[in-house]
XYZ file of C-alpha atoms in Angstrom:
224
model
C -211.096 -130.727 6.934
C -208.612 -130.857 9.819
C -209.227 -133.383 12.546
C -209.721 -132.818 16.260
C -209.532 -135.247 19.188
C -212.704 -137.313 19.616
C -213.789 -136.431 23.155
C -216.980 -138.479 23.186
C -216.705 -140.706 26.250
C -218.011 -143.833 24.499
C -215.459 -143.388 21.707
C -212.598 -143.312 24.229
C -213.731 -146.358 26.215
C -212.341 -149.839 25.757
C -214.972 -152.330 24.512
C -215.301 -153.977 27.933
C -215.663 -150.581 29.614
C -218.335 -149.544 27.149
C -220.244 -152.797 27.687
C -220.080 -152.412 31.479
C -221.334 -148.817 31.323
C -224.272 -149.733 29.097
C -225.068 -152.683 31.368
C -225.324 -150.278 34.316
C -228.013 -148.241 32.530
C -231.666 -148.544 31.629
C -232.582 -148.202 27.917
C -234.874 -145.279 27.144
C -236.210 -143.365 24.135
C -236.936 -139.643 23.963
C -239.169 -137.997 21.379
C -238.232 -134.728 19.649
C -238.571 -131.888 22.150
C -238.468 -134.160 25.201
C -236.507 -132.872 28.204
C -233.894 -135.261 29.593
C -233.380 -133.071 32.670
C -233.914 -129.416 33.558
C -231.685 -126.637 34.847
C -231.978 -126.251 38.619
C -233.541 -129.636 39.362
C -232.012 -132.092 41.797
C -231.927 -135.241 39.639
C -228.527 -136.904 39.435
C -228.698 -139.572 36.720
C -226.471 -139.500 33.645
C -227.574 -140.151 30.077
C -225.407 -141.979 27.531
C -226.625 -141.151 24.011
C -226.715 -144.106 21.620
C -228.508 -142.439 18.702
C -229.918 -138.981 17.990
C -228.977 -135.467 19.084
C -229.447 -133.443 22.244
C -228.939 -129.737 22.837
C -227.648 -128.592 26.217
C -229.103 -125.182 27.035
C -229.179 -122.603 29.798
C -231.508 -119.661 30.367
C -229.810 -116.319 29.748
C -230.960 -112.796 30.565
C -234.689 -112.395 30.032
C -235.121 -116.128 29.494
C -233.172 -116.168 26.230
C -231.964 -119.661 25.379
C -228.193 -120.098 25.283
C -226.995 -123.349 23.736
C -223.913 -124.677 25.496
C -223.430 -127.599 23.146
C -224.920 -130.178 20.808
C -224.341 -133.792 21.861
C -224.728 -136.909 19.754
C -224.052 -140.659 19.671
C -221.308 -141.649 22.099
C -221.684 -138.510 24.208
C -222.678 -138.471 27.849
C -224.777 -135.673 29.326
C -225.567 -134.895 32.943
C -222.364 -136.294 34.433
C -221.604 -133.270 36.634
C -224.474 -133.586 39.142
C -223.617 -137.167 40.229
C -220.007 -136.070 40.762
C -220.505 -132.870 42.800
C -224.041 -133.385 44.104
C -225.178 -129.951 42.894
C -228.393 -129.210 41.014
C -228.465 -129.295 37.237
C -226.512 -126.432 35.665
C -228.299 -126.757 32.306
C -231.259 -128.328 30.515
C -230.909 -131.157 27.987
C -233.507 -131.366 25.197
C -233.827 -133.920 22.383
C -233.676 -132.235 18.962
C -234.176 -135.577 17.169
C -235.572 -138.893 18.398
C -232.992 -140.160 20.887
C -232.053 -143.648 22.032
C -230.073 -143.630 25.270
C -229.119 -145.393 28.463
C -229.958 -143.750 31.777
C -227.513 -144.574 34.572
C -228.502 -143.749 38.151
C -226.002 -141.801 40.226
C -225.175 -144.690 42.552
C -224.550 -147.060 39.670
C -222.476 -144.436 37.852
C -220.292 -143.846 40.929
C -219.843 -147.589 41.399
C -218.864 -147.931 37.746
C -216.266 -145.138 38.046
C -214.800 -146.563 41.256
C -214.404 -149.921 39.552
C -212.850 -148.416 36.405
C -210.086 -145.911 37.287
C -209.158 -145.548 33.617
C -212.630 -144.178 32.886
C -212.201 -141.602 35.657
C -209.219 -140.252 33.720
C -211.152 -140.270 30.444
C -213.950 -138.322 32.099
C -211.422 -135.689 33.166
C -210.094 -135.534 29.600
C -213.630 -135.006 28.278
C -214.389 -132.278 30.835
C -211.094 -130.529 30.062
C -211.903 -130.602 26.343
C -215.344 -129.127 26.895
C -213.891 -126.419 29.148
C -211.329 -125.499 26.488
C -214.113 -125.349 23.898
C -216.218 -123.084 26.132
C -213.230 -120.776 26.721
C -212.530 -120.577 22.983
C -216.149 -119.740 22.226
C -216.113 -116.897 24.758
C -212.971 -115.458 23.173
C -214.460 -115.827 19.675
C -217.609 -113.906 20.651
C -215.483 -110.960 21.770
C -212.804 -110.998 19.072
C -214.285 -112.396 15.833
C -217.172 -111.583 13.509
C -220.349 -113.585 13.037
C -219.217 -115.195 9.758
C -216.041 -116.497 11.383
C -217.985 -117.906 14.346
C -220.573 -119.576 12.110
C -217.836 -121.155 9.980
C -216.138 -122.578 13.062
C -219.457 -123.807 14.437
C -220.279 -125.679 11.233
C -216.865 -127.339 11.180
C -217.100 -128.310 14.852
C -220.564 -129.817 14.387
C -219.447 -131.727 11.298
C -216.383 -133.135 13.067
C -218.492 -134.288 16.014
C -220.975 -136.158 13.794
C -220.020 -139.845 13.646
C -222.065 -140.232 10.454
C -219.509 -138.052 8.632
C -216.714 -140.631 8.948
C -215.618 -141.477 5.422
C -218.187 -139.140 3.860
C -216.647 -136.964 1.088
C -219.078 -134.097 1.771
C -219.550 -133.608 5.529
C -223.065 -132.748 6.688
C -224.339 -130.720 9.602
C -227.699 -132.347 10.274
C -230.716 -131.695 12.492
C -229.577 -128.252 13.657
C -231.659 -125.173 12.850
C -230.367 -121.701 12.041
C -231.844 -120.495 15.333
C -229.846 -123.156 17.189
C -226.661 -122.170 15.334
C -227.368 -118.558 16.329
C -227.704 -119.592 19.971
C -224.428 -121.515 19.740
C -222.416 -118.615 18.295
C -224.014 -115.755 20.241
C -225.598 -113.947 17.290
C -229.059 -113.180 15.915
C -230.786 -115.606 13.563
C -230.771 -112.913 10.885
C -226.989 -112.478 11.136
C -226.474 -116.246 10.945
C -228.793 -116.527 7.938
C -226.824 -113.773 6.175
C -223.529 -115.566 6.876
C -224.888 -118.897 5.623
C -226.201 -117.315 2.425
C -222.776 -115.746 1.883
C -221.142 -119.162 2.301
C -223.644 -120.652 -0.155
C -223.026 -117.968 -2.785
C -219.289 -118.471 -2.316
C -219.599 -122.194 -3.048
C -218.578 -123.230 0.460
C -221.827 -124.942 1.468
C -225.207 -126.135 0.230
C -228.298 -125.421 2.313
C -231.417 -127.442 3.009
C -233.900 -127.426 5.887
C -231.950 -128.244 9.070
C -229.071 -129.549 6.920
C -225.843 -127.950 5.725
C -223.536 -129.767 3.298
C -219.954 -128.538 3.585
C -218.613 -128.380 0.030
C -215.343 -126.558 0.789
C -214.080 -127.310 4.330
C -210.758 -125.592 3.644
C -212.597 -122.431 2.623
C -214.541 -122.460 5.902
C -211.317 -123.091 7.829
C -209.825 -119.984 6.219
C -212.798 -117.927 7.379
C -212.262 -118.987 11.009
C -208.879 -117.255 10.880
C -210.171 -114.005 9.354
């Protein structure tokens, strides 16, 4: 499986930077389904995820949930509001139990002002997420569901720190409905694509888990 740059903020930080950022926060735990913050609200804290997974969602037409991304250990969510002062542009929801640090806006700004290198890393992370969002928009217009699902599985597997050194990468704790919301397709279309991958020997399926047996085969599908 080809590699991609690790754009998780915590992964890019130097050890002393990481320690200082965690020291600025307050430890907190979120249960499955808990909301870290909601679209449209005026809160301005940031959340640094230590363990677990969070989906970042926005309400589409008719209230349909659109998943903008899945974040995991080492990721930061909610960093835009402290920077521009605007209301939340999305909702963050725990899809597993989550351990995190919550950093208040004032403390986050003070941390950034005292660590210019981290300001640059934050720009790198934002640029990477913007590129990913642009690519996903192009994929929705120009590629089929199977191609989009294959790319989604590979992206999720690459972003999972637990897959480092694992011979068979896993996509864990993500439902078929959540994959559908990520790729802009119906759950039925995603289920059909996944079953096709399974019959083709590319993956193995379990509840909220996908084992990627043939990463190269999935890569080939992203180009079809």
